[in-house]
Each structure stands twice: as C-alpha cells, then as structure tokens.
Short mmCIF file of C-alpha atoms and ligand atoms in Angstrom, two decimals:
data_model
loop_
_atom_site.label_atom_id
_atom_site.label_comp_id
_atom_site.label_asym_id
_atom_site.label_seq_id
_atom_site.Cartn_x
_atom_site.Cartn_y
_atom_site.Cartn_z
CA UNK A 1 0.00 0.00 0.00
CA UNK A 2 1.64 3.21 -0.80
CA UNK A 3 0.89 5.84 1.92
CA UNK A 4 1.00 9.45 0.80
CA UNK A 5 1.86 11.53 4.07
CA UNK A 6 1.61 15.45 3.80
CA UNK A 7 2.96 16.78 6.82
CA UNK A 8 1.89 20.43 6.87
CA UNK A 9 4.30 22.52 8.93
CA UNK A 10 2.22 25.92 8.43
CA UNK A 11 2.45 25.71 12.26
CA UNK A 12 5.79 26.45 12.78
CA UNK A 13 6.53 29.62 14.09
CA UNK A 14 9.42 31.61 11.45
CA UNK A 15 12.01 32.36 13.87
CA UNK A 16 14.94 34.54 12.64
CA UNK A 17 18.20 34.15 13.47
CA UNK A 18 18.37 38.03 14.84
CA UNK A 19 15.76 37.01 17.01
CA UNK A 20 17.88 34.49 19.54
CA UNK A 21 17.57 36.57 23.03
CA UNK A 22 21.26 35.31 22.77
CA UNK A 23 22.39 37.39 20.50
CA UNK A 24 21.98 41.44 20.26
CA UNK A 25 23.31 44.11 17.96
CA UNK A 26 26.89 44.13 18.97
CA UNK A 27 27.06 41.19 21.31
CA UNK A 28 26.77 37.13 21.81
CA UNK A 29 25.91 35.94 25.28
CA UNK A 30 26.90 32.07 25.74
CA UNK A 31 27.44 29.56 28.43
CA UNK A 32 30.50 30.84 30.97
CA UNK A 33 33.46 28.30 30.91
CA UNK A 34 36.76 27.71 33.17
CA UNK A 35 38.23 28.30 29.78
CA UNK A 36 37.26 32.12 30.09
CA UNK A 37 39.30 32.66 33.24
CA UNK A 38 42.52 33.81 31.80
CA UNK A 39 40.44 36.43 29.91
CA UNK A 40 38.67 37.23 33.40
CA UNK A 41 41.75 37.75 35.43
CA UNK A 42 43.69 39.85 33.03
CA UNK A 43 41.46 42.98 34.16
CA UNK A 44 39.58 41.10 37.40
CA UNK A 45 42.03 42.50 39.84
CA UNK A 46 42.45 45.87 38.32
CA UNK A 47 41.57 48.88 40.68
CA UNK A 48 38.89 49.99 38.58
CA UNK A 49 36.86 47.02 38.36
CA UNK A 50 37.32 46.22 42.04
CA UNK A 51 35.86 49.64 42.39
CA UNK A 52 33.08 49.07 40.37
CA UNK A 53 32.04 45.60 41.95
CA UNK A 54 32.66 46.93 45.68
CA UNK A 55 34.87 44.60 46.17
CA UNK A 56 38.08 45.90 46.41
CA UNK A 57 40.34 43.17 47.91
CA UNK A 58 42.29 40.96 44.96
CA UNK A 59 40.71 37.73 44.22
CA UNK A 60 43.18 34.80 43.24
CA UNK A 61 42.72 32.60 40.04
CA UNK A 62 41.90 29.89 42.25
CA UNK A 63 39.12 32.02 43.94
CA UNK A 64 37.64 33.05 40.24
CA UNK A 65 37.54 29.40 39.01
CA UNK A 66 35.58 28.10 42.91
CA UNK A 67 33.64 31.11 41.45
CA UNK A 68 33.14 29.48 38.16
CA UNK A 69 32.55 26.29 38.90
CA UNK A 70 29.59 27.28 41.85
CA UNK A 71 27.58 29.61 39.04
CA UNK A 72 27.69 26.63 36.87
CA UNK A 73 26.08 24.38 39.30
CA UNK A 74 23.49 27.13 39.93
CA UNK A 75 22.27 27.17 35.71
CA UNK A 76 22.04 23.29 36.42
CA UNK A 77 19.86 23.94 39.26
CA UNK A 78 17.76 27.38 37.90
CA UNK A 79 19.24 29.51 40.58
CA UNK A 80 20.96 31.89 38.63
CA UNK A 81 22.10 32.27 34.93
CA UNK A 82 25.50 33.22 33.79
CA UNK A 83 26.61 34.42 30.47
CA UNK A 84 29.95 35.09 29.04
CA UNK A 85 30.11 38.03 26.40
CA UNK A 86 31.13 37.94 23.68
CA UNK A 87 32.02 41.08 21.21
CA UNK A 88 29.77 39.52 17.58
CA UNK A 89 32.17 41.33 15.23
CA UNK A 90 35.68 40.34 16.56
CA UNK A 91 34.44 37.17 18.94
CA UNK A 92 36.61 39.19 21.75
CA UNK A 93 36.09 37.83 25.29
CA UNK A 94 34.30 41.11 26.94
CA UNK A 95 32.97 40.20 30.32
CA UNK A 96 30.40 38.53 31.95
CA UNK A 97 27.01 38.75 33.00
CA UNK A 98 23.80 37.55 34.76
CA UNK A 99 20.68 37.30 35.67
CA UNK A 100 20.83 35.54 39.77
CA UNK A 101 18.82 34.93 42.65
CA UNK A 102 15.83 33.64 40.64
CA UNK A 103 12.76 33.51 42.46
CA UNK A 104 10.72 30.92 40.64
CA UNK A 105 7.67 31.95 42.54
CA UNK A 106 7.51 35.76 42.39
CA UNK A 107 9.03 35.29 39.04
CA UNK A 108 11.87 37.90 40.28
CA UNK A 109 15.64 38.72 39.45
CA UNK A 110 18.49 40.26 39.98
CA UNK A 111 20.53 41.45 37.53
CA UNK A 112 24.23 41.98 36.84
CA UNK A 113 26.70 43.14 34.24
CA UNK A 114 30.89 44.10 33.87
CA UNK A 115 32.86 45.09 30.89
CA UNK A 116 35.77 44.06 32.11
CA UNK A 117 38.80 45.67 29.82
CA UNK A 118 37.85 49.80 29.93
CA UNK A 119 38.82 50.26 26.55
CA UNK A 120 35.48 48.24 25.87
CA UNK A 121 33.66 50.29 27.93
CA UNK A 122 30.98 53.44 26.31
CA UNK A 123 31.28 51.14 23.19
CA UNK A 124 27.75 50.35 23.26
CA UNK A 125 28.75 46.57 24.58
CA UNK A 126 26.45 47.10 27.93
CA UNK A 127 23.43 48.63 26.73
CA UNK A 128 23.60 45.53 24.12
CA UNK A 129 23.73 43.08 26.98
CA UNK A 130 21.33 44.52 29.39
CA UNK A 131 18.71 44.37 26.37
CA UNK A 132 19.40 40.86 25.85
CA UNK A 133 19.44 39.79 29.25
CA UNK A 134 15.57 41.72 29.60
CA UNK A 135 14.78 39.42 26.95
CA UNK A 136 16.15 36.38 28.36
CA UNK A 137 14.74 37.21 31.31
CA UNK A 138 11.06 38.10 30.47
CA UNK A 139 10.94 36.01 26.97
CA UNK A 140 12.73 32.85 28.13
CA UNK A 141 12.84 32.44 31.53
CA UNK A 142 9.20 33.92 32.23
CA UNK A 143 10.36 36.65 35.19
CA UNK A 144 8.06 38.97 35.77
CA UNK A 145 10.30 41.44 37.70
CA UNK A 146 14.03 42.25 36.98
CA UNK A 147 16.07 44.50 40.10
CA UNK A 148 19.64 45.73 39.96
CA UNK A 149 21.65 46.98 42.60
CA UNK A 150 24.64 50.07 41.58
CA UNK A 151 26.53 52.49 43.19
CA UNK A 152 25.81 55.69 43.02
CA UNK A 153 29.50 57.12 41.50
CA UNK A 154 28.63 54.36 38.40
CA UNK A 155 26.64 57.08 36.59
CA UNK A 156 27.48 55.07 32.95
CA UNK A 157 25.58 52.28 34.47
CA UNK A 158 22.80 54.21 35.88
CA UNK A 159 22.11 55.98 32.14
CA UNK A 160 22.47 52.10 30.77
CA UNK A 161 20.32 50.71 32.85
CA UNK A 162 17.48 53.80 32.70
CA UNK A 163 17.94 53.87 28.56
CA UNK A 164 16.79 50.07 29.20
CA UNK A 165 13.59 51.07 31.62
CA UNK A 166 14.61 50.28 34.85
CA UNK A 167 13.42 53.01 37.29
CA UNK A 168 14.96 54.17 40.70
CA UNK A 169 12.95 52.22 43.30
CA UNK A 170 15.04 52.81 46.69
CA UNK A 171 18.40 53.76 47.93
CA UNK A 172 20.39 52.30 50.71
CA UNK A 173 21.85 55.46 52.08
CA UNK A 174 25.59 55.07 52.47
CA UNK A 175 25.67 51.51 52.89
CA UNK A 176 28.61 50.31 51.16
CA UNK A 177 32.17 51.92 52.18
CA UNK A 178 34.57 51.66 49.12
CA UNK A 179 37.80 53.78 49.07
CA UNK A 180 37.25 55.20 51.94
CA UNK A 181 34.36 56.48 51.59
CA UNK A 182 30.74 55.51 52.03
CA UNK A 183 28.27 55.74 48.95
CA UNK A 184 24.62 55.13 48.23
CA UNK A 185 23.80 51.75 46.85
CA UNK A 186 20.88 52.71 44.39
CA UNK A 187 17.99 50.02 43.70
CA UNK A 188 16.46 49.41 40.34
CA UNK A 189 14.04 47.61 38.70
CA UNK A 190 11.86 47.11 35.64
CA UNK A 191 8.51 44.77 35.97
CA UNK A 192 7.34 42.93 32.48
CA UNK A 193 4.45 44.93 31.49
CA UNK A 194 6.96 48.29 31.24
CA UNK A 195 9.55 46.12 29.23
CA UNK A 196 6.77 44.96 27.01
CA UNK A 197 5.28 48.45 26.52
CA UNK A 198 8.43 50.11 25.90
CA UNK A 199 9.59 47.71 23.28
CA UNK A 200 5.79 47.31 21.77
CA UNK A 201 5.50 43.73 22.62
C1 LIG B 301 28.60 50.00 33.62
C2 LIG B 301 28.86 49.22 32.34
C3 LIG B 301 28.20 47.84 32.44
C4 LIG B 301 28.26 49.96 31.14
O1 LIG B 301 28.59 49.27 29.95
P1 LIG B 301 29.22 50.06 28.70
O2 LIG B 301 29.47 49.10 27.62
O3 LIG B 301 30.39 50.86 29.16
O4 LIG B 301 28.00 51.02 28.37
P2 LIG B 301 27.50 51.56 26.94
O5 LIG B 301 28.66 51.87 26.09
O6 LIG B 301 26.48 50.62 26.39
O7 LIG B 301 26.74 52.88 27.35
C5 LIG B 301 27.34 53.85 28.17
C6 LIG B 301 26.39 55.01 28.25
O8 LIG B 301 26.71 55.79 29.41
C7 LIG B 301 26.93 57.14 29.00
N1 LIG B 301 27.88 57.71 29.93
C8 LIG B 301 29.22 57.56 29.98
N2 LIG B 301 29.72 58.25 31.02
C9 LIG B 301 28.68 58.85 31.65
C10 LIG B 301 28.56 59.72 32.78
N3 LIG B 301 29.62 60.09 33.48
N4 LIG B 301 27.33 60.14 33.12
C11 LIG B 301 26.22 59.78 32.42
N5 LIG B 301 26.27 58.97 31.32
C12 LIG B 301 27.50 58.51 30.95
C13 LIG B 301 27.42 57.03 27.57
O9 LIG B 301 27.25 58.24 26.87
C14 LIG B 301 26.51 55.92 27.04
O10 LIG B 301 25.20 56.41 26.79
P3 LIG B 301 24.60 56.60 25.31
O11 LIG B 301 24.74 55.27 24.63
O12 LIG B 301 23.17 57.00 25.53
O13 LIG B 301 25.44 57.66 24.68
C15 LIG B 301 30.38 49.05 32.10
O14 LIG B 301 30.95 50.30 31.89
C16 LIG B 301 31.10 48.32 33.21
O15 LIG B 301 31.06 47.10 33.23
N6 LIG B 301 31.79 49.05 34.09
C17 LIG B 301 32.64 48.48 35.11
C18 LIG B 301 32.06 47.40 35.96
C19 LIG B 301 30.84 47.78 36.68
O16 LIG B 301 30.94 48.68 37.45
N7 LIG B 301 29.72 47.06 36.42
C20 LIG B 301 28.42 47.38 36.91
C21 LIG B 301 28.10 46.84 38.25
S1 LIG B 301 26.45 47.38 38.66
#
C-alpha cells in the first residue's frame, strides 16, 4: 500500500536568526566556561573594576575558578544564569554577565553586568547586553520582575540601565564603604508589562 503523508508545517513559528535573546546588535551571550578565566583575570584585579564591583580586595585565580565552577552548578539547578560576552564582530572575550537569585515563585531577578577591559567600555557593549538579558529574562525564563543593585558614583551604568527602563525604586543610604568612603547603593528595577510596553510587545 503506498501511503501518501503530507505533513503540513504551516504551524511552525518563522524564527529569525536576529531574534535568539542570545544574541543582540553588537554582542553574543553564551554559556560561561573555566576556559574564560585567563580572559577574566587579566582585568579582574584591576583597581577599577574592584571599584566598580565593591569589592576591592584581589581575588586569586583559584578564587575566580571556585567562582566558576559554583555559578555553573546554579544554571544546572535554575538559581541563577550566567553568560559570558562575547564582542559579535571580533568574537573578543568582553565580560560577563547575569541574571541571579531567581525567584521561581515571584518570578523575580536580579541582575548583573561588567565590561571588564575599559577600553570596551561606552562602546555600546552594555546597553547591548542589558537588552538581551531583559529578553532572556522576560521572553525565556518567564520573570516577571528584573532589580539591579549600583553604586551611586557608576553614573554610565545608571544611564544604561534607565535607557533600558529600569526606574529608581530605593536607595540604601551610604551603605557600602569603598575607598574610603561611604556611597549610596541605588535600587532598580523594571517589571514585564513596562519592558513589554516600551519595546511594543
Ligand atoms: C557599567 C557598564 C556595564 C556599562 O557598559 P558600557 O558598555 O560601558 O555602556 P554603553 O557603552 O552601552 O553605554 C554607556 C552610556 O553611558 C553614557 N555615559 C558615559 N559616562 C557617563 C557619565 N559620566 N554620566 C552619564 N552617562 C555617561 C554614555 O554616553 C553611554 O550612553 P549613550 O549610549 O546613551 O550615549 C560598564 O561600563 C562596566 O562594566 N563598568 C565596570 C564594571 C561595573 O561597574 N559594572 C556594573 C556593576 S552594577
């Protein structure tokens, strides 16, 4: 008997390739790897970035690979999700990025973001990466609410992070003592609905 099958695949929604929440204008966000940690410690211990992360005390390799290895176990587990990034043109090794503390029942967020080597920095790399980590978070992993925590000298980050719709939601007044000095950690966030209406979703 010779069956005929038509198989109709009408169904099947036409994805593009510039539509992976992976992948932005400028930049490729893939799986971190202990492979990436020479590229990470080359500006990890720098003065600058141990400014910007408030954490100011050098961090050895074999601290940056426990580091690694525990965010790893955390994608296994849904925790948190950590991305490597990657410059699209050149394939450079740019920094990392996340989004951690997932909160599978409010559907919440936190999210984080370093260009590590400054000449990459007010390239465009971040405001690339925060878009595609909204859409990760609120396309893929189904958040509903995305926070961020920055300092209050970081005013590159702040315009970043407003140009992507987070709003100023609290401060903690002079809680965090860097250089010494103490500075206001400011609190951000952006719920779905705004990220939807902003990018006419
Ligand atoms: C903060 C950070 C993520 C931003 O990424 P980036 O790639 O440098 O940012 P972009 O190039 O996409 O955008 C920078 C924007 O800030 C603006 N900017 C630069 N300096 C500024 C300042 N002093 N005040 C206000 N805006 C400023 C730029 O003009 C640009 O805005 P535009 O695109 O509207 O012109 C990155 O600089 C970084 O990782 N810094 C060090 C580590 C760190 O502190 N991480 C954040 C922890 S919360």
């Amino acid at each position: 008997m010779n069956i005929n099958l038509k198989i109709n695949i009408n169904f099947m929604p036409s994805f593009e390739i510039s539509d992976s929440p992976f992948e932005g204008k400028q930049v490729k966000l893939r799986a971190l790897e202990l492979t990436d940690l020479p590229q990470i410690m080359k500006h990890w211990n720098t003065y600058e970035t141990r400014i910007g992360l408030g954490r100011y005390i050098p961090e050895s390799i074999e601290q940056r690979e426990e580091w690694i290895k525990k965010v790893t176990k955390e994608n296994q587990s849904g925790k948190s999700y950590t991305f490597t990034i990657i410059d699209k043109q050149t394939e450079e090794f740019l920094g990392t990025c996340a989004l951690q503390r997932i909160n599978p029942v409010s559907r919440n967020a936190s999210l984080s973001v370093v260009i590590l080597n400054p000449e990459n920095q007010n390239q465009g790399f971040g405001t690339d990466t925060v878009n595609s980590l909204l859409k990760i978070g609120f396309d893929v992993l189904n958040l509903h609410r995305i926070e961020l925590h920055v300092f209050e000298f970081l005013k590159s980050g702040i315009h970043v992070y407003e140009k992507a719709g987070f709003k100023k939601t609290g401060v903690r007044r002079k809680s965090s003592f860097i250089a010494g000095k103490y500075y206001d950690d400011i609190i951000m966030d952006i719920l779905e609905e705004e990220y939807r209406e902003m990018n006419k979703l």
